[in-house]
Amino acid sequence: MMLIVINAARLDDIPGIHSLAKLALGTQGTLADVEREFEADNVVMGVAHTENGRVCAYINGWWAIDELELTEIAVHPNVRRCGYGRTLVRWLMECVVARGGQAIHLEVRSSNDGARALYRSM
């Protein structure tokens, strides 16, 4: 079993997050958009890297008082179904607990069976 490590995103992760968002989610935002989100005080952003240091998964959420809204989660197609999504969500849950948060909210497309199964299982 592979060890998956999630860390708080750093500024030098932003280009990789932007590229993965475009690939995995079809996001049309700019690199500057991701940088602004990263710098916002109420954002939590976690990232996983491949062995060679490339961003292969990330998660982010926005704080609203004592609750967090999970806004994006993306896993590179080459490493899907390897535990990254579950590990990212657990990391985010730990962030919420550490800050004294009360809940995580999210929206997911009804057609996204994989994500729905993941969230139900957690």
PDB file of C-alpha atoms in Angstrom:
ATOM      1  CA  MET A   1       0.000   0.000   0.000  1.00  0.00           C
ATOM      2  CA  MET A   2       1.255   3.432  -0.947  1.00  0.00           C
ATOM      3  CA  LEU A   3       1.657   6.138   1.706  1.00  0.00           C
ATOM      4  CA  ILE A   4      -0.263   9.254   0.714  1.00  0.00           C
ATOM      5  CA  VAL A   5       0.831  12.470   2.386  1.00  0.00           C
ATOM      6  CA  ILE A   6      -1.279  15.614   2.287  1.00  0.00           C
ATOM      7  CA  ASN A   7       0.224  18.961   3.239  1.00  0.00           C
ATOM      8  CA  ALA A   8      -1.061  22.496   3.271  1.00  0.00           C
ATOM      9  CA  ALA A   9      -0.550  23.941  -0.187  1.00  0.00           C
ATOM     10  CA  ARG A  10       2.404  26.267  -0.708  1.00  0.00           C
ATOM     11  CA  LEU A  11       2.733  29.100  -3.186  1.00  0.00           C
ATOM     12  CA  ASP A  12       4.944  26.992  -5.457  1.00  0.00           C
ATOM     13  CA  ASP A  13       2.124  24.395  -5.684  1.00  0.00           C
ATOM     14  CA  ILE A  14      -0.223  26.882  -7.365  1.00  0.00           C
ATOM     15  CA  PRO A  15       0.821  26.197 -11.000  1.00  0.00           C
ATOM     16  CA  GLY A  16       0.366  22.444 -10.441  1.00  0.00           C
ATOM     17  CA  ILE A  17      -3.020  22.969  -8.787  1.00  0.00           C
ATOM     18  CA  HIS A  18      -4.099  25.178 -11.682  1.00  0.00           C
ATOM     19  CA  SER A  19      -3.007  22.581 -14.254  1.00  0.00           C
ATOM     20  CA  LEU A  20      -4.752  19.761 -12.390  1.00  0.00           C
ATOM     21  CA  ALA A  21      -7.943  21.813 -12.056  1.00  0.00           C
ATOM     22  CA  LYS A  22      -7.996  22.305 -15.820  1.00  0.00           C
ATOM     23  CA  LEU A  23      -7.291  18.626 -16.513  1.00  0.00           C
ATOM     24  CA  ALA A  24      -9.479  16.942 -13.911  1.00  0.00           C
ATOM     25  CA  LEU A  25     -12.316  19.431 -13.484  1.00  0.00           C
ATOM     26  CA  GLY A  26     -12.325  21.372 -16.734  1.00  0.00           C
ATOM     27  CA  THR A  27     -11.854  24.595 -14.767  1.00  0.00           C
ATOM     28  CA  GLN A  28     -11.480  27.661 -16.940  1.00  0.00           C
ATOM     29  CA  GLY A  29     -10.026  29.924 -14.237  1.00  0.00           C
ATOM     30  CA  THR A  30      -6.646  31.570 -14.578  1.00  0.00           C
ATOM     31  CA  LEU A  31      -3.469  31.023 -12.605  1.00  0.00           C
ATOM     32  CA  ALA A  32      -4.118  34.417 -10.992  1.00  0.00           C
ATOM     33  CA  ASP A  33      -7.539  33.158  -9.825  1.00  0.00           C
ATOM     34  CA  VAL A  34      -5.897  30.213  -8.045  1.00  0.00           C
ATOM     35  CA  GLU A  35      -3.289  32.521  -6.507  1.00  0.00           C
ATOM     36  CA  ARG A  36      -6.014  34.848  -5.162  1.00  0.00           C
ATOM     37  CA  GLU A  37      -7.882  31.892  -3.683  1.00  0.00           C
ATOM     38  CA  PHE A  38      -4.691  30.563  -2.106  1.00  0.00           C
ATOM     39  CA  GLU A  39      -4.011  33.924  -0.467  1.00  0.00           C
ATOM     40  CA  ALA A  40      -7.520  34.352   0.965  1.00  0.00           C
ATOM     41  CA  ASP A  41      -7.671  34.208   4.763  1.00  0.00           C
ATOM     42  CA  ASN A  42     -10.668  31.901   4.850  1.00  0.00           C
ATOM     43  CA  VAL A  43      -9.343  29.216   2.476  1.00  0.00           C
ATOM     44  CA  VAL A  44      -7.921  25.818   3.410  1.00  0.00           C
ATOM     45  CA  MET A  45      -5.997  24.099   0.614  1.00  0.00           C
ATOM     46  CA  GLY A  46      -4.278  20.721   0.806  1.00  0.00           C
ATOM     47  CA  VAL A  47      -2.125  19.012  -1.791  1.00  0.00           C
ATOM     48  CA  ALA A  48      -0.514  15.645  -2.551  1.00  0.00           C
ATOM     49  CA  HIS A  49       2.556  15.183  -4.742  1.00  0.00           C
ATOM     50  CA  THR A  50       3.973  12.364  -6.815  1.00  0.00           C
ATOM     51  CA  GLU A  51       7.414  11.005  -5.973  1.00  0.00           C
ATOM     52  CA  ASN A  52       8.922  13.494  -8.432  1.00  0.00           C
ATOM     53  CA  GLY A  53       7.199  16.444  -6.742  1.00  0.00           C
ATOM     54  CA  ARG A  54       4.327  17.072  -9.156  1.00  0.00           C
ATOM     55  CA  VAL A  55       0.877  17.916  -7.803  1.00  0.00           C
ATOM     56  CA  CYS A  56      -1.343  14.858  -8.275  1.00  0.00           C
ATOM     57  CA  ALA A  57      -4.302  15.755  -6.028  1.00  0.00           C
ATOM     58  CA  TYR A  58      -5.669  18.711  -4.107  1.00  0.00           C
ATOM     59  CA  ILE A  59      -8.616  19.813  -2.018  1.00  0.00           C
ATOM     60  CA  ASN A  60      -9.821  23.199  -0.907  1.00  0.00           C
ATOM     61  CA  GLY A  61     -12.549  24.709   1.167  1.00  0.00           C
ATOM     62  CA  TRP A  62     -13.815  28.052   2.381  1.00  0.00           C
ATOM     63  CA  TRP A  63     -14.493  28.850   6.037  1.00  0.00           C
ATOM     64  CA  ALA A  64     -17.768  30.498   7.014  1.00  0.00           C
ATOM     65  CA  ILE A  65     -17.627  31.087  10.785  1.00  0.00           C
ATOM     66  CA  ASP A  66     -17.288  27.559  12.248  1.00  0.00           C
ATOM     67  CA  GLU A  67     -18.227  25.589   9.134  1.00  0.00           C
ATOM     68  CA  LEU A  68     -16.253  24.757   6.031  1.00  0.00           C
ATOM     69  CA  GLU A  69     -17.582  24.390   2.505  1.00  0.00           C
ATOM     70  CA  LEU A  70     -15.611  21.881   0.459  1.00  0.00           C
ATOM     71  CA  THR A  71     -15.342  23.719  -2.845  1.00  0.00           C
ATOM     72  CA  GLU A  72     -12.985  21.570  -4.934  1.00  0.00           C
ATOM     73  CA  ILE A  73     -11.329  18.208  -4.886  1.00  0.00           C
ATOM     74  CA  ALA A  74      -9.333  16.896  -7.821  1.00  0.00           C
ATOM     75  CA  VAL A  75      -7.245  13.784  -8.379  1.00  0.00           C
ATOM     76  CA  HIS A  76      -5.119  13.235 -11.469  1.00  0.00           C
ATOM     77  CA  PRO A  77      -6.672  10.533 -13.692  1.00  0.00           C
ATOM     78  CA  ASN A  78      -3.492   8.421 -13.430  1.00  0.00           C
ATOM     79  CA  VAL A  79      -3.891   8.002  -9.661  1.00  0.00           C
ATOM     80  CA  ARG A  80      -7.654   7.838  -9.252  1.00  0.00           C
ATOM     81  CA  ARG A  81      -9.068   5.016  -7.128  1.00  0.00           C
ATOM     82  CA  CYS A  82      -5.777   4.802  -5.214  1.00  0.00           C
ATOM     83  CA  GLY A  83      -6.970   6.473  -2.005  1.00  0.00           C
ATOM     84  CA  TYR A  84      -6.129  10.097  -2.725  1.00  0.00           C
ATOM     85  CA  GLY A  85      -9.721  11.348  -2.541  1.00  0.00           C
ATOM     86  CA  ARG A  86     -10.383   9.649   0.791  1.00  0.00           C
ATOM     87  CA  THR A  87      -7.067  10.875   2.207  1.00  0.00           C
ATOM     88  CA  LEU A  88      -7.768  14.430   1.061  1.00  0.00           C
ATOM     89  CA  VAL A  89     -11.208  14.435   2.700  1.00  0.00           C
ATOM     90  CA  ARG A  90      -9.787  13.005   5.937  1.00  0.00           C
ATOM     91  CA  TRP A  91      -7.110  15.717   5.934  1.00  0.00           C
ATOM     92  CA  LEU A  92      -9.784  18.384   5.489  1.00  0.00           C
ATOM     93  CA  MET A  93     -11.847  16.865   8.299  1.00  0.00           C
ATOM     94  CA  GLU A  94      -8.786  17.019  10.568  1.00  0.00           C
ATOM     95  CA  CYS A  95      -8.328  20.701   9.668  1.00  0.00           C
ATOM     96  CA  VAL A  96     -11.930  21.404  10.623  1.00  0.00           C
ATOM     97  CA  VAL A  97     -11.616  19.593  13.962  1.00  0.00           C
ATOM     98  CA  ALA A  98      -8.296  21.318  14.756  1.00  0.00           C
ATOM     99  CA  ARG A  99      -9.917  24.709  14.236  1.00  0.00           C
ATOM    100  CA  GLY A 100     -12.973  23.799  16.316  1.00  0.00           C
ATOM    101  CA  GLY A 101     -15.245  23.679  13.293  1.00  0.00           C
ATOM    102  CA  GLN A 102     -18.672  22.100  13.478  1.00  0.00           C
ATOM    103  CA  ALA A 103     -19.398  20.863   9.949  1.00  0.00           C
ATOM    104  CA  ILE A 104     -18.282  20.460   6.371  1.00  0.00           C
ATOM    105  CA  HIS A 105     -20.737  21.182   3.579  1.00  0.00           C
ATOM    106  CA  LEU A 106     -20.417  20.214  -0.057  1.00  0.00           C
ATOM    107  CA  GLU A 107     -22.323  19.927  -3.277  1.00  0.00           C
ATOM    108  CA  VAL A 108     -21.772  17.092  -5.716  1.00  0.00           C
ATOM    109  CA  ARG A 109     -23.320  16.397  -9.092  1.00  0.00           C
ATOM    110  CA  SER A 110     -25.869  13.610  -9.045  1.00  0.00           C
ATOM    111  CA  SER A 111     -24.005  12.066 -11.993  1.00  0.00           C
ATOM    112  CA  ASN A 112     -20.698  11.875 -10.079  1.00  0.00           C
ATOM    113  CA  ASP A 113     -21.130   8.336  -8.778  1.00  0.00           C
ATOM    114  CA  GLY A 114     -17.532   7.974  -7.592  1.00  0.00           C
ATOM    115  CA  ALA A 115     -17.613  11.107  -5.440  1.00  0.00           C
ATOM    116  CA  ARG A 116     -21.067  10.286  -4.066  1.00  0.00           C
ATOM    117  CA  ALA A 117     -19.905   6.805  -3.055  1.00  0.00           C
ATOM    118  CA  LEU A 118     -16.801   8.259  -1.388  1.00  0.00           C
ATOM    119  CA  TYR A 119     -18.756  10.839   0.613  1.00  0.00           C
ATOM    120  CA  ARG A 120     -21.419   8.307   1.654  1.00  0.00           C
ATOM    121  CA  SER A 121     -18.735   5.913   2.876  1.00  0.00           C
ATOM    122  CA  MET A 122     -17.205   8.601   5.071  1.00  0.00           C
TER     123      MET A 122
END
